Amino acid sequence: MTAPRVGVLALQGDVREHARVLTDLGAEVVLVRRPEELADVAGLVLPGGESSVIDKLSRAFGLQQPLRDAIAGGLPVYGTCAGLILLADRITDGIVGQETLGGLDVTVRRNAFGSQVDSFEADLRVPAFGDPPVHAVFIRAPLVTEVGPGVEVLAALEDDRIVAVQQGALLGTAFHPEVAGELRFHRRFLDLVRAA
Ligand code: GLN
């Protein structure tokens, strides 16, 4: 099978970590900073970082509309943390004027764990993956506070707060598998790319 050619949005954030995981899984990785580069990929990862900065840069680089068009056109996209915020149709606690790309019919609360618990790790049961549980690293993470009818919840914390979702070819996690050696979400994303 030929290697799928996938992009990592490379405006800000943990671009390198995602590129490494995707390369390890056999994908050809393109760093996307311009619309021409986006046109050339069969799937896209939106990394973790700071969603308000990625939002501003995507507009400054003329990428916001091309990204929205690509998502609406069915491009498989995987967003982690800030990337999940960018994929959400609705956001609460964004900075003034913050926009998202949208695509996932969810509401996401930015920095939902507050300043007291900036970062934590948890072992998550993800029924779609079975054993072992996912070791999830949360860093100033968002939460999914509302999901539309077409959205599948892939994982929640023990108190049922939602932290991983999928809607068609769009995948989002509030945590960072790419920093924890967890490959199953990226594998699922590449399966979506191959199926598209
Ligand atoms: N708090 C960041 C934001 O609002 C997300 C943090 C992360 O991606 N690790 O975008």
Short mmCIF file of C-alpha atoms and ligand atoms in Angstrom, two decimals:
data_model
loop_
_atom_site.label_atom_id
_atom_site.label_comp_id
_atom_site.label_asym_id
_atom_site.label_seq_id
_atom_site.Cartn_x
_atom_site.Cartn_y
_atom_site.Cartn_z
CA MET A 1 0.00 0.00 0.00
CA THR A 2 1.35 3.46 -0.84
CA ALA A 3 2.00 5.79 2.05
CA PRO A 4 -0.83 8.26 2.60
CA ARG A 5 0.27 11.86 2.20
CA VAL A 6 -0.98 13.82 5.20
CA GLY A 7 -0.43 17.34 6.45
CA VAL A 8 0.27 18.81 9.87
CA LEU A 9 -0.88 22.43 10.19
CA ALA A 10 2.45 24.07 11.04
CA LEU A 11 1.55 27.59 12.19
CA GLN A 12 2.22 27.02 15.91
CA GLY A 13 2.18 24.19 18.43
CA ASP A 14 3.53 20.65 18.75
CA VAL A 15 3.94 20.10 15.03
CA ARG A 16 7.08 18.02 15.30
CA GLU A 17 5.60 15.47 17.71
CA HIS A 18 2.69 14.79 15.36
CA ALA A 19 4.97 14.61 12.33
CA ARG A 20 7.11 12.02 14.11
CA VAL A 21 4.17 9.78 15.08
CA LEU A 22 2.68 9.95 11.57
CA THR A 23 6.06 9.18 9.97
CA ASP A 24 6.54 6.25 12.36
CA LEU A 25 3.15 4.93 11.22
CA GLY A 26 4.29 5.02 7.59
CA ALA A 27 2.69 8.24 6.37
CA GLU A 28 4.36 10.85 4.19
CA VAL A 29 4.12 14.12 6.14
CA VAL A 30 3.78 17.61 4.67
CA LEU A 31 4.02 20.69 6.92
CA VAL A 32 1.14 22.95 5.90
CA ARG A 33 1.58 26.73 6.07
CA ARG A 34 0.12 27.80 2.74
CA PRO A 35 -3.08 27.00 0.80
CA GLU A 36 -1.06 25.24 -1.94
CA GLU A 37 0.34 22.82 0.62
CA LEU A 38 -3.15 22.10 1.93
CA ALA A 39 -4.38 21.27 -1.55
CA ASP A 40 -1.76 18.54 -1.74
CA VAL A 41 -2.71 16.37 1.29
CA ALA A 42 -5.26 13.60 1.85
CA GLY A 43 -5.70 14.34 5.56
CA LEU A 44 -4.66 16.95 8.11
CA VAL A 45 -3.64 17.09 11.76
CA LEU A 46 -4.34 20.24 13.78
CA PRO A 47 -1.76 20.16 16.58
CA GLY A 48 -1.96 21.24 20.19
CA GLY A 49 -0.65 24.66 21.08
CA GLU A 50 -2.64 27.85 21.57
CA SER A 51 -5.89 27.89 19.64
CA SER A 52 -6.24 31.68 19.61
CA VAL A 53 -2.76 32.05 18.08
CA ILE A 54 -3.37 29.33 15.48
CA ASP A 55 -6.70 31.02 14.68
CA LYS A 56 -5.01 34.42 14.12
CA LEU A 57 -2.17 32.96 12.09
CA SER A 58 -4.53 30.93 9.92
CA ARG A 59 -6.29 34.16 9.00
CA ALA A 60 -3.02 36.07 8.48
CA PHE A 61 -1.72 33.29 6.20
CA GLY A 62 -4.94 33.16 4.17
CA LEU A 63 -5.57 29.62 5.35
CA GLN A 64 -8.83 29.97 7.27
CA GLN A 65 -11.19 29.77 4.30
CA PRO A 66 -9.21 27.03 2.49
CA LEU A 67 -9.21 25.03 5.75
CA ARG A 68 -12.96 25.50 6.17
CA ASP A 69 -13.55 24.49 2.54
CA ALA A 70 -11.36 21.40 2.91
CA ILE A 71 -13.18 20.32 6.07
CA ALA A 72 -16.58 20.91 4.46
CA GLY A 73 -15.35 18.91 1.46
CA GLY A 74 -14.74 15.85 3.62
CA LEU A 75 -11.00 16.04 4.30
CA PRO A 76 -10.20 13.74 7.25
CA VAL A 77 -8.88 15.90 10.10
CA TYR A 78 -7.57 15.02 13.54
CA GLY A 79 -7.33 17.81 16.14
CA THR A 80 -5.62 17.48 19.52
CA CYS A 81 -6.30 19.96 22.31
CA ALA A 82 -6.00 23.39 20.60
CA GLY A 83 -6.70 21.46 17.37
CA LEU A 84 -9.94 20.12 18.86
CA ILE A 85 -10.94 23.70 19.73
CA LEU A 86 -10.31 24.74 16.12
CA LEU A 87 -12.48 21.88 14.84
CA ALA A 88 -15.41 22.70 17.12
CA ASP A 89 -18.46 24.50 15.73
CA ARG A 90 -18.89 26.35 19.05
CA ILE A 91 -16.43 27.54 21.69
CA THR A 92 -16.87 28.99 25.16
CA ASP A 93 -14.17 30.92 27.06
CA GLY A 94 -12.29 31.83 23.89
CA ILE A 95 -10.44 35.16 23.75
CA VAL A 96 -12.34 38.15 22.35
CA GLY A 97 -12.89 37.67 18.64
CA GLN A 98 -11.59 34.09 18.60
CA GLU A 99 -12.94 32.05 15.70
CA THR A 100 -12.88 28.37 14.96
CA LEU A 101 -12.76 26.49 11.68
CA GLY A 102 -15.67 24.30 12.71
CA GLY A 103 -16.84 20.99 11.31
CA LEU A 104 -17.45 19.04 14.51
CA ASP A 105 -20.96 19.60 15.87
CA VAL A 106 -19.74 20.14 19.43
CA THR A 107 -19.29 22.92 21.97
CA VAL A 108 -15.84 23.05 23.52
CA ARG A 109 -14.87 24.95 26.66
CA ARG A 110 -11.34 26.29 26.37
CA ASN A 111 -9.00 25.89 29.39
CA ALA A 112 -11.78 23.96 31.10
CA PHE A 113 -9.64 22.67 33.95
CA GLY A 114 -8.75 26.15 35.18
CA SER A 115 -5.44 27.35 36.49
CA GLN A 116 -5.31 25.12 39.57
CA VAL A 117 -5.16 21.94 37.53
CA ASP A 118 -3.30 23.08 34.44
CA SER A 119 -2.03 19.68 33.50
CA PHE A 120 -2.71 16.11 34.51
CA GLU A 121 -2.53 12.59 33.21
CA ALA A 122 -5.18 9.91 33.26
CA ASP A 123 -5.69 6.38 32.00
CA LEU A 124 -8.77 6.42 29.81
CA ARG A 125 -10.89 3.52 28.73
CA VAL A 126 -11.58 3.89 25.02
CA PRO A 127 -14.10 1.19 24.04
CA ALA A 128 -13.19 1.50 20.35
CA PHE A 129 -9.59 0.50 21.18
CA GLY A 130 -10.09 -2.04 23.97
CA ASP A 131 -7.06 -2.81 26.11
CA PRO A 132 -4.78 -1.34 27.24
CA PRO A 133 -6.34 1.98 28.31
CA VAL A 134 -5.08 5.18 26.73
CA HIS A 135 -2.55 7.07 28.81
CA ALA A 136 -3.79 10.60 28.23
CA VAL A 137 -1.78 13.77 28.88
CA PHE A 138 -3.92 16.88 29.39
CA ILE A 139 -2.20 20.30 29.11
CA ARG A 140 -4.42 23.35 29.70
CA ALA A 141 -6.99 21.19 28.02
CA PRO A 142 -10.47 21.92 26.74
CA LEU A 143 -13.57 19.83 27.44
CA VAL A 144 -16.40 18.91 25.11
CA THR A 145 -19.50 20.22 26.87
CA GLU A 146 -22.14 19.52 24.21
CA VAL A 147 -22.35 17.06 21.33
CA GLY A 148 -24.73 17.04 18.39
CA PRO A 149 -26.63 13.93 17.32
CA GLY A 150 -24.08 12.85 14.70
CA VAL A 151 -21.15 12.86 17.10
CA GLU A 152 -19.72 9.68 18.57
CA VAL A 153 -18.15 9.98 22.02
CA LEU A 154 -14.92 7.95 21.99
CA ALA A 155 -13.76 8.66 25.53
CA ALA A 156 -14.80 10.38 28.74
CA LEU A 157 -13.26 10.93 32.15
CA GLU A 158 -14.57 8.88 35.09
CA ASP A 159 -17.10 11.63 35.84
CA ASP A 160 -18.40 11.40 32.24
CA ARG A 161 -16.85 14.62 31.00
CA ILE A 162 -16.19 14.10 27.29
CA VAL A 163 -12.59 14.22 26.03
CA ALA A 164 -12.56 12.40 22.66
CA VAL A 165 -15.07 12.54 19.82
CA GLN A 166 -15.53 11.55 16.21
CA GLN A 167 -17.97 12.74 13.57
CA GLY A 168 -17.46 11.11 10.19
CA ALA A 169 -13.89 11.80 9.11
CA LEU A 170 -13.29 14.33 11.90
CA LEU A 171 -11.54 13.19 15.06
CA GLY A 172 -10.80 15.28 18.15
CA THR A 173 -9.11 14.65 21.50
CA ALA A 174 -8.73 17.08 24.39
CA PHE A 175 -5.44 15.37 25.29
CA HIS A 176 -2.13 14.69 23.54
CA PRO A 177 -1.50 11.10 22.41
CA GLU A 178 1.50 12.35 20.42
CA VAL A 179 3.50 13.13 23.56
CA ALA A 180 2.69 9.85 25.31
CA GLY A 181 3.72 7.23 22.74
CA GLU A 182 0.04 6.45 22.12
CA LEU A 183 -0.43 5.57 18.45
CA ARG A 184 -4.02 4.39 18.21
CA PHE A 185 -5.68 7.75 17.52
CA HIS A 186 -3.22 8.54 14.73
CA ARG A 187 -3.75 5.04 13.34
CA ARG A 188 -7.50 5.63 13.37
CA PHE A 189 -6.95 8.97 11.60
CA LEU A 190 -4.82 7.27 8.91
CA ASP A 191 -7.56 4.62 8.47
CA LEU A 192 -10.01 7.49 7.84
CA VAL A 193 -7.57 8.95 5.29
CA ARG A 194 -7.25 5.61 3.47
CA ALA A 195 -11.04 5.15 3.49
CA ALA A 196 -11.77 8.65 2.16
N1 GLN B 1 -5.20 26.11 26.20
C1 GLN B 1 -4.84 25.96 24.81
C2 GLN B 1 -5.79 26.72 23.89
O1 GLN B 1 -6.65 27.40 24.31
C3 GLN B 1 -4.79 24.50 24.38
C4 GLN B 1 -3.65 23.81 25.07
C5 GLN B 1 -3.04 22.70 24.30
O2 GLN B 1 -3.21 22.58 23.08
N2 GLN B 1 -2.26 21.88 24.97
O3 GLN B 1 -5.69 26.62 22.71
#
